[in-house]
PDB file of C-alpha atoms in Angstrom:
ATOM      1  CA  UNK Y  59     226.541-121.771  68.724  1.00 66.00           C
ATOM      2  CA  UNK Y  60     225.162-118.743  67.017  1.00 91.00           C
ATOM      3  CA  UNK Y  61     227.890-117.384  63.905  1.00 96.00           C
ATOM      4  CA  UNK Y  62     229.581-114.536  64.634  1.00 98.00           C
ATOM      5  CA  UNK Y  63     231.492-112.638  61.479  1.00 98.00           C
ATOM      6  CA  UNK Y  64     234.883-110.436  61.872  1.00 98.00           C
ATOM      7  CA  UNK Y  65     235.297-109.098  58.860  1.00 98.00           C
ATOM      8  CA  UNK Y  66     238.949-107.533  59.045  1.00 98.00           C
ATOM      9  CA  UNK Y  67     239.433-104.679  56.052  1.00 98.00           C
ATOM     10  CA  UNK Y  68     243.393-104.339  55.140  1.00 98.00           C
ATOM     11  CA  UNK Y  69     243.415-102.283  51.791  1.00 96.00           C
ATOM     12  CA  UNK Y  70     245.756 -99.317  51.910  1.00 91.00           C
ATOM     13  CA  UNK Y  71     242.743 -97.883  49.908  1.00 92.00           C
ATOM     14  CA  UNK Y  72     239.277 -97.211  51.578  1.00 92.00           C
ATOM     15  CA  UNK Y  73     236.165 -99.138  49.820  1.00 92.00           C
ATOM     16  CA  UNK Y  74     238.508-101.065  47.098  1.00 96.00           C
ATOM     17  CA  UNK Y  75     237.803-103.972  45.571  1.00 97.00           C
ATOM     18  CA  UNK Y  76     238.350-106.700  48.438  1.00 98.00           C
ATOM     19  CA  UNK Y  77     236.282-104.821  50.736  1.00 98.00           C
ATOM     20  CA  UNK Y  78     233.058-104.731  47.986  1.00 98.00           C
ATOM     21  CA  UNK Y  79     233.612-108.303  47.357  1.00 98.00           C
ATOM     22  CA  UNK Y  80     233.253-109.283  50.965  1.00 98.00           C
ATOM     23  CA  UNK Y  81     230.357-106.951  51.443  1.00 98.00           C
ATOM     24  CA  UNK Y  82     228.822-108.569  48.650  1.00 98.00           C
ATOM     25  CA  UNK Y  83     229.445-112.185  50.123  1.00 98.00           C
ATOM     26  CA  UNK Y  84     228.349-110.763  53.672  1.00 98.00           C
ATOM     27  CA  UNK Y  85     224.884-109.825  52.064  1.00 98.00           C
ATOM     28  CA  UNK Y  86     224.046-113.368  51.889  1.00 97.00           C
ATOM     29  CA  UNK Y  87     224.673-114.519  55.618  1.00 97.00           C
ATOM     30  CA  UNK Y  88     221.216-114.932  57.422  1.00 96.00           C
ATOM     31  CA  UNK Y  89     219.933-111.633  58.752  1.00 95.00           C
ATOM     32  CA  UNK Y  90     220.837-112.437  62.398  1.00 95.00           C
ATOM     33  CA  UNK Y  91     224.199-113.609  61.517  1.00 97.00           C
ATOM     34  CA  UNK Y  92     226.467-110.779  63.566  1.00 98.00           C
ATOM     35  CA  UNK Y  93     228.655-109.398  61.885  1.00 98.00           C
ATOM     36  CA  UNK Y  94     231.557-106.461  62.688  1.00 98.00           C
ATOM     37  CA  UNK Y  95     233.759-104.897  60.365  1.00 98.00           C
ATOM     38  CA  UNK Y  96     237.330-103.513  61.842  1.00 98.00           C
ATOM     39  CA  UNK Y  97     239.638-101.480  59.033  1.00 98.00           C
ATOM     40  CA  UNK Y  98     243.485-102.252  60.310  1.00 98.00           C
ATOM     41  CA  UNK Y  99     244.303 -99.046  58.360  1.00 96.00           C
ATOM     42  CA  UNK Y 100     242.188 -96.887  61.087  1.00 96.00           C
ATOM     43  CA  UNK Y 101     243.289 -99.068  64.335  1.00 96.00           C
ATOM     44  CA  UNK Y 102     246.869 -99.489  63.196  1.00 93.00           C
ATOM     45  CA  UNK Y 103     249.481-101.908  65.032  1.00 92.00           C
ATOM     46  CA  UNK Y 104     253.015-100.535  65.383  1.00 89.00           C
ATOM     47  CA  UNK Y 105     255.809-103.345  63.557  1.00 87.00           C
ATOM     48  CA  UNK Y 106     255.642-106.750  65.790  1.00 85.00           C
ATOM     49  CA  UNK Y 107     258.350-106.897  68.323  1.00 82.00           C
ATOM     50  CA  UNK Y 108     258.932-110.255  69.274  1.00 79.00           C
ATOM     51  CA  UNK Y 109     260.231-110.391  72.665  1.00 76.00           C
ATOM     52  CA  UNK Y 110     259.317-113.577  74.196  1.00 73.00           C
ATOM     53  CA  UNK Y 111     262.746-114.871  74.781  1.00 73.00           C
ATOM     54  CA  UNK Y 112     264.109-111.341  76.114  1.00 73.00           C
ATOM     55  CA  UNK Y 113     264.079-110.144  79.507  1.00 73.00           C
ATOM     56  CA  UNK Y 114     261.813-107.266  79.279  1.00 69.00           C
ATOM     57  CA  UNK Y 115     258.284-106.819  79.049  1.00 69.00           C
ATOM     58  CA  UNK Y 116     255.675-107.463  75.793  1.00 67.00           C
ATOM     59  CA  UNK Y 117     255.256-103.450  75.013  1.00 69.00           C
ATOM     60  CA  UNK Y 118     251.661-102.525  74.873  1.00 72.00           C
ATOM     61  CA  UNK Y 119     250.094-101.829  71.885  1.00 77.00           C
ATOM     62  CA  UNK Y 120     247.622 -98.825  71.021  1.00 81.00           C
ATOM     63  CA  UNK Y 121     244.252-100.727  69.475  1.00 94.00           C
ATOM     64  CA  UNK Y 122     245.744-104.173  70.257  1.00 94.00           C
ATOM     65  CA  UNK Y 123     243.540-104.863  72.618  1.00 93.00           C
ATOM     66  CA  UNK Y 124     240.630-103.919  70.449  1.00 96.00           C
ATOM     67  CA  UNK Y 125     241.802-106.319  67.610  1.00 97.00           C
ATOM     68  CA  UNK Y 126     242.421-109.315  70.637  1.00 96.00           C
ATOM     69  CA  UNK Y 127     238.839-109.015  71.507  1.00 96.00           C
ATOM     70  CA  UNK Y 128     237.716-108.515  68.678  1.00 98.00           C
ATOM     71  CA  UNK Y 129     238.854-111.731  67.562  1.00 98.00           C
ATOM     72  CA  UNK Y 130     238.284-113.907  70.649  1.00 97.00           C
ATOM     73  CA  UNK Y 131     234.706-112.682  69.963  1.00 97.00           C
ATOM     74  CA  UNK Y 132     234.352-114.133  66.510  1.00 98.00           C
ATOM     75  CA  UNK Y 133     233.457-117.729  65.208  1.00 98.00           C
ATOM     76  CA  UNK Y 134     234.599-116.520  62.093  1.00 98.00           C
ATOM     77  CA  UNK Y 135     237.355-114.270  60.892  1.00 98.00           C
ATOM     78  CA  UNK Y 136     237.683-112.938  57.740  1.00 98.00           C
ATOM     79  CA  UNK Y 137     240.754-111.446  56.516  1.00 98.00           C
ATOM     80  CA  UNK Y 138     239.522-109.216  53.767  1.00 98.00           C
ATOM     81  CA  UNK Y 139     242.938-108.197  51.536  1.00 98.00           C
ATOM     82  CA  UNK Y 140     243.862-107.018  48.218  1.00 97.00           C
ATOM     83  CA  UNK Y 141     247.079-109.868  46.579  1.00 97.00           C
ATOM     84  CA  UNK Y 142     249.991-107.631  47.484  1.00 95.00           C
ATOM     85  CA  UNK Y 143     253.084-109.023  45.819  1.00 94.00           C
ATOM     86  CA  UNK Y 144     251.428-112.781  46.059  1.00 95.00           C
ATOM     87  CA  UNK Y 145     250.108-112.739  49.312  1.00 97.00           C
ATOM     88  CA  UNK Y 146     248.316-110.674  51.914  1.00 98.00           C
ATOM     89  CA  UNK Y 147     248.691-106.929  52.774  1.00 97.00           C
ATOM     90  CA  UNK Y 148     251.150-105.371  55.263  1.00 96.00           C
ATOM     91  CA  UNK Y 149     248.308-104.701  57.509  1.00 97.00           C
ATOM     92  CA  UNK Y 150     246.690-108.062  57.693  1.00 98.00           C
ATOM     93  CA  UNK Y 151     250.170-109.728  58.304  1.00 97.00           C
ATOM     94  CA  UNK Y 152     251.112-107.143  61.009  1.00 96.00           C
ATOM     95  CA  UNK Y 153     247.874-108.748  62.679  1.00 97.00           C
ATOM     96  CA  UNK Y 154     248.864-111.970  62.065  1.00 97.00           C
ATOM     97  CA  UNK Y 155     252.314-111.434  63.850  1.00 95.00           C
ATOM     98  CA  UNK Y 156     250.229-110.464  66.679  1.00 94.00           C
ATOM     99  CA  UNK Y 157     249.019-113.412  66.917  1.00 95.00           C
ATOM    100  CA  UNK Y 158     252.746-114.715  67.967  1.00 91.00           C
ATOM    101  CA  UNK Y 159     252.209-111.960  71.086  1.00 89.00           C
ATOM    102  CA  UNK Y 160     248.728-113.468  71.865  1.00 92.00           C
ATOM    103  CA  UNK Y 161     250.030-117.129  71.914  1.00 92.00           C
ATOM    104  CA  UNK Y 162     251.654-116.028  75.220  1.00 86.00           C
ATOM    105  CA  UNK Y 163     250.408-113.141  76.746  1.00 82.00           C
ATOM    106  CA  UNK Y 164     248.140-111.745  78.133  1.00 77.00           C
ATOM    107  CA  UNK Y 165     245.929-115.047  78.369  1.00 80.00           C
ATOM    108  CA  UNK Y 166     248.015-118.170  77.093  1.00 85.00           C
ATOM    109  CA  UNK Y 167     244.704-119.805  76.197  1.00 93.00           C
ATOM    110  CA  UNK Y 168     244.547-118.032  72.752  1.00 96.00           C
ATOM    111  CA  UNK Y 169     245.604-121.213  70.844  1.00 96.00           C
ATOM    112  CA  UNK Y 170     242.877-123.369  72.478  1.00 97.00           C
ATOM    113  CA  UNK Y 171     240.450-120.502  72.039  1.00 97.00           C
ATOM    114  CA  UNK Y 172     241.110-119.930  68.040  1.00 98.00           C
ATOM    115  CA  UNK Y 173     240.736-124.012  67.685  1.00 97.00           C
ATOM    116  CA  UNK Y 174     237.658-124.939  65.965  1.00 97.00           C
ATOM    117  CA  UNK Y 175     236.842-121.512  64.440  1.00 98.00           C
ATOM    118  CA  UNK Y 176     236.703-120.967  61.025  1.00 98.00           C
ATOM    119  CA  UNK Y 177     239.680-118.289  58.858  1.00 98.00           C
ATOM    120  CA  UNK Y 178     238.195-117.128  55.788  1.00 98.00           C
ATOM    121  CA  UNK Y 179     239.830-115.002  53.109  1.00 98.00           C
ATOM    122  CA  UNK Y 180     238.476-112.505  50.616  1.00 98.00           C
ATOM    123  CA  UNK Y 181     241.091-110.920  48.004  1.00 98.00           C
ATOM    124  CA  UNK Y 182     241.016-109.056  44.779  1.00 97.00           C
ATOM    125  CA  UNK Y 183     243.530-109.367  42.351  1.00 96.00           C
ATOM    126  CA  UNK Y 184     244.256-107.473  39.230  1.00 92.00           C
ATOM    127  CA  UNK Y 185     245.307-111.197  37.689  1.00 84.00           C
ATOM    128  CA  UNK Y 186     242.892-113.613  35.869  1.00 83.00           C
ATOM    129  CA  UNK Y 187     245.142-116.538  36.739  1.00 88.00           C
ATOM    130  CA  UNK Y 188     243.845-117.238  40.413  1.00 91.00           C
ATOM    131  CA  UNK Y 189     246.983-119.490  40.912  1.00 93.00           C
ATOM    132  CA  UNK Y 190     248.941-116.705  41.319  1.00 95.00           C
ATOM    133  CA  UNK Y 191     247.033-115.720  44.524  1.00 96.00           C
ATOM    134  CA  UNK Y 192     248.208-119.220  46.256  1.00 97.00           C
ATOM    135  CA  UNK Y 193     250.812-118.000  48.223  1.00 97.00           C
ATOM    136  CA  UNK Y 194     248.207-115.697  50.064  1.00 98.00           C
ATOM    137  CA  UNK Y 195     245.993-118.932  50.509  1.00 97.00           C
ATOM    138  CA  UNK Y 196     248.515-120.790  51.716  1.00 97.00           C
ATOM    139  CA  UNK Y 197     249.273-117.776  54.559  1.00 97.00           C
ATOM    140  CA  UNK Y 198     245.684-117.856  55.836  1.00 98.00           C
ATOM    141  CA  UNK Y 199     245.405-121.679  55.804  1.00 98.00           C
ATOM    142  CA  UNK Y 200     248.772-123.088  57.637  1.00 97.00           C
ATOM    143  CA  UNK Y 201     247.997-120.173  60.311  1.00 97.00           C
ATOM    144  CA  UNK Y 202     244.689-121.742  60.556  1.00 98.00           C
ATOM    145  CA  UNK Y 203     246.236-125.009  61.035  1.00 97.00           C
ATOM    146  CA  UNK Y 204     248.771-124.333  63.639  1.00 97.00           C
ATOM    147  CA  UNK Y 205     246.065-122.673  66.001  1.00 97.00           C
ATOM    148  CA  UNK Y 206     243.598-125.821  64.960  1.00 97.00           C
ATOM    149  CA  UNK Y 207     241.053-123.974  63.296  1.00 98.00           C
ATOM    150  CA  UNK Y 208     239.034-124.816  60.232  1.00 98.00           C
ATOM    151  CA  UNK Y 209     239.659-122.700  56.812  1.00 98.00           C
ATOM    152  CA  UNK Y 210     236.936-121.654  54.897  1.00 98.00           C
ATOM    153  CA  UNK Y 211     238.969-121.088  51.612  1.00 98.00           C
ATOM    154  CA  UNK Y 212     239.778-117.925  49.714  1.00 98.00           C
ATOM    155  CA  UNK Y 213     237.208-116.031  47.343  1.00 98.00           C
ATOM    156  CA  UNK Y 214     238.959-114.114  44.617  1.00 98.00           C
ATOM    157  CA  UNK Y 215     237.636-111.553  42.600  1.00 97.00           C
ATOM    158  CA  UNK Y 216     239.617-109.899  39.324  1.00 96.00           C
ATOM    159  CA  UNK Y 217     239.960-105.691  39.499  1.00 94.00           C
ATOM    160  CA  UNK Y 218     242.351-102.956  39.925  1.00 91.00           C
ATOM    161  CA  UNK Y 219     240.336 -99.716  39.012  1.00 93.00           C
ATOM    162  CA  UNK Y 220     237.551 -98.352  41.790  1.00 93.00           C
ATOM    163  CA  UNK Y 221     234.788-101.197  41.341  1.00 95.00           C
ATOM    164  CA  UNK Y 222     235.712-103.401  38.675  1.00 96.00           C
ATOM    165  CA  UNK Y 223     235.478-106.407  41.091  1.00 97.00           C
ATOM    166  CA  UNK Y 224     231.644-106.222  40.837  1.00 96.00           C
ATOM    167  CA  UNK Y 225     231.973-106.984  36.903  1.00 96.00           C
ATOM    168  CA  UNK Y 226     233.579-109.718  37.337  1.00 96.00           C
ATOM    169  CA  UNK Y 227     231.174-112.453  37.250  1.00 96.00           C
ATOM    170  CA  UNK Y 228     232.117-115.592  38.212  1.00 96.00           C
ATOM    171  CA  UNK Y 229     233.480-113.419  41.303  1.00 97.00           C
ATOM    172  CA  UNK Y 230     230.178-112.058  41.900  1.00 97.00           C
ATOM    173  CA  UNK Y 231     228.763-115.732  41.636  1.00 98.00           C
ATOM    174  CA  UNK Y 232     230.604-117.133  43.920  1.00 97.00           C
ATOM    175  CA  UNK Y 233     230.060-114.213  46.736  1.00 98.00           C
ATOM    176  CA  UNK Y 234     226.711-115.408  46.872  1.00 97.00           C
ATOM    177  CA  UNK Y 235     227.409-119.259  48.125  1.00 98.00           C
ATOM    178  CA  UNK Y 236     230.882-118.150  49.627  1.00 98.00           C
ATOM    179  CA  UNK Y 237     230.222-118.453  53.157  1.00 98.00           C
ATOM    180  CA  UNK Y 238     227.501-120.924  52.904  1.00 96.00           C
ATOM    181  CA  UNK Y 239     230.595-123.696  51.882  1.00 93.00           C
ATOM    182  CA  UNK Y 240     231.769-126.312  54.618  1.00 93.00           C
ATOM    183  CA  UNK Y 241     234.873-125.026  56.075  1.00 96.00           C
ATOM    184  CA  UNK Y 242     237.105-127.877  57.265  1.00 95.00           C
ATOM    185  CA  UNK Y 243     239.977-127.982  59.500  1.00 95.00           C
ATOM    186  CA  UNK Y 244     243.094-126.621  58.588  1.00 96.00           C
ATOM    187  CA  UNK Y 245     245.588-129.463  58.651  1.00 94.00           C
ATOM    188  CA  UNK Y 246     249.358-129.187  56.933  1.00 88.00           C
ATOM    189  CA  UNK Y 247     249.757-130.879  53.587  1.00 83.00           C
ATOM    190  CA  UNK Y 248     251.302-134.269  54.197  1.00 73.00           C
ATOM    191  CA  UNK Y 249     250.570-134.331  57.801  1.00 64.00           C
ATOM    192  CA  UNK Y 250     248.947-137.171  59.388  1.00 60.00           C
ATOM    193  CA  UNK Y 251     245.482-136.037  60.704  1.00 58.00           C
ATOM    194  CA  UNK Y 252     245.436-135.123  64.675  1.00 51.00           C
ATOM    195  CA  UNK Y 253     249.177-134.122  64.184  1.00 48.00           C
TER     196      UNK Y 253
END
């Protein structure tokens, strides 16, 4: 099966760090690699209301449907997100909690279609420690594992200011063999495998 890249921008500012760190990393994908780039900030998603045990109907969402397909269309999805207080953005975890809808509605297969693909994340940080960003890896990877995909890992890059991302080196290194790495499934620490 032929790759297929979603790269999903969620930086409350346009062209920031995260964003230039996954372009960089996208540069290296084979030339006929697709790839599509969605910014949540310009197809935004209302608050999640979770109404699966209510009697009333799952409200329809402007650009929902856009982000569904979008995603059922990818073998690999990229949640591209600045470390906001430890872990993602508000906009990549409002698309995450539509997952939840998705699970259910409006084709129950989502779960079995997500299984197997691969949940990448790219995240700039304005700390040098990179274990500070775990809580944000952990986010991407136990979502991964409950809908049975594989996780690709988390490539951090240090800047605040406009930019500074690309001086980071080892960042800039890394971008270049990022997506080239052997994602394996997502499975829950302490879990026995197939669980």
């Amino acid at each position: 099966m032929d790759r297929s890249f979603l790269f999903l921008l969620a930086s409350a500012r346009q062209g920031g760090n995260s964003e230039l760190l996954a372009r960089a990393a996208a540069e290296q994908l084979p030339a006929a690699t697709e790839r599509r780039w969605l910014d949540l900030t310009r197809l935004p998603l209302p608050d999640f209301v979770d109404t699966r045990h209510a009697d009333m109907p799952w409200p329809e969402q402007e650009n929902e449907e856009t982000l569904r397909q979008a995603t059922l269309a990818a073998t690999d999805i990229v949640i591209v997100s600045p470390l906001y207080w430890y872990s993602v953005s508000s906009y990549a975890k409002r698309y995450l909690d539509y997952w939840s809808k998705w699970l259910s509605t409006p084709d129950p297969g989502f779960k079995a279609a997500m299984a197997g693909r691969t949940l990448w994340g790219v995240t700039a940080m304005a700390h040098r420690e990179e274990n500070v960003a775990r809580p944000l890896e952990l986010t991407l990877h136990h979502s991964a594992a409950y809908l049975g995909m594989n996780f690709g890992g988390v490539l951090l890059g240090n800047g605040t200011e406009p930019g500074q991302v690309l001086d980071d080196e080892r960042a800039v290194v890394r971008a270049k063999t990022f997506f080239a790495r052997e994602a394996r499934p997502a499975l829950y620490p302490d879990y026995p495998e197939g669980d």
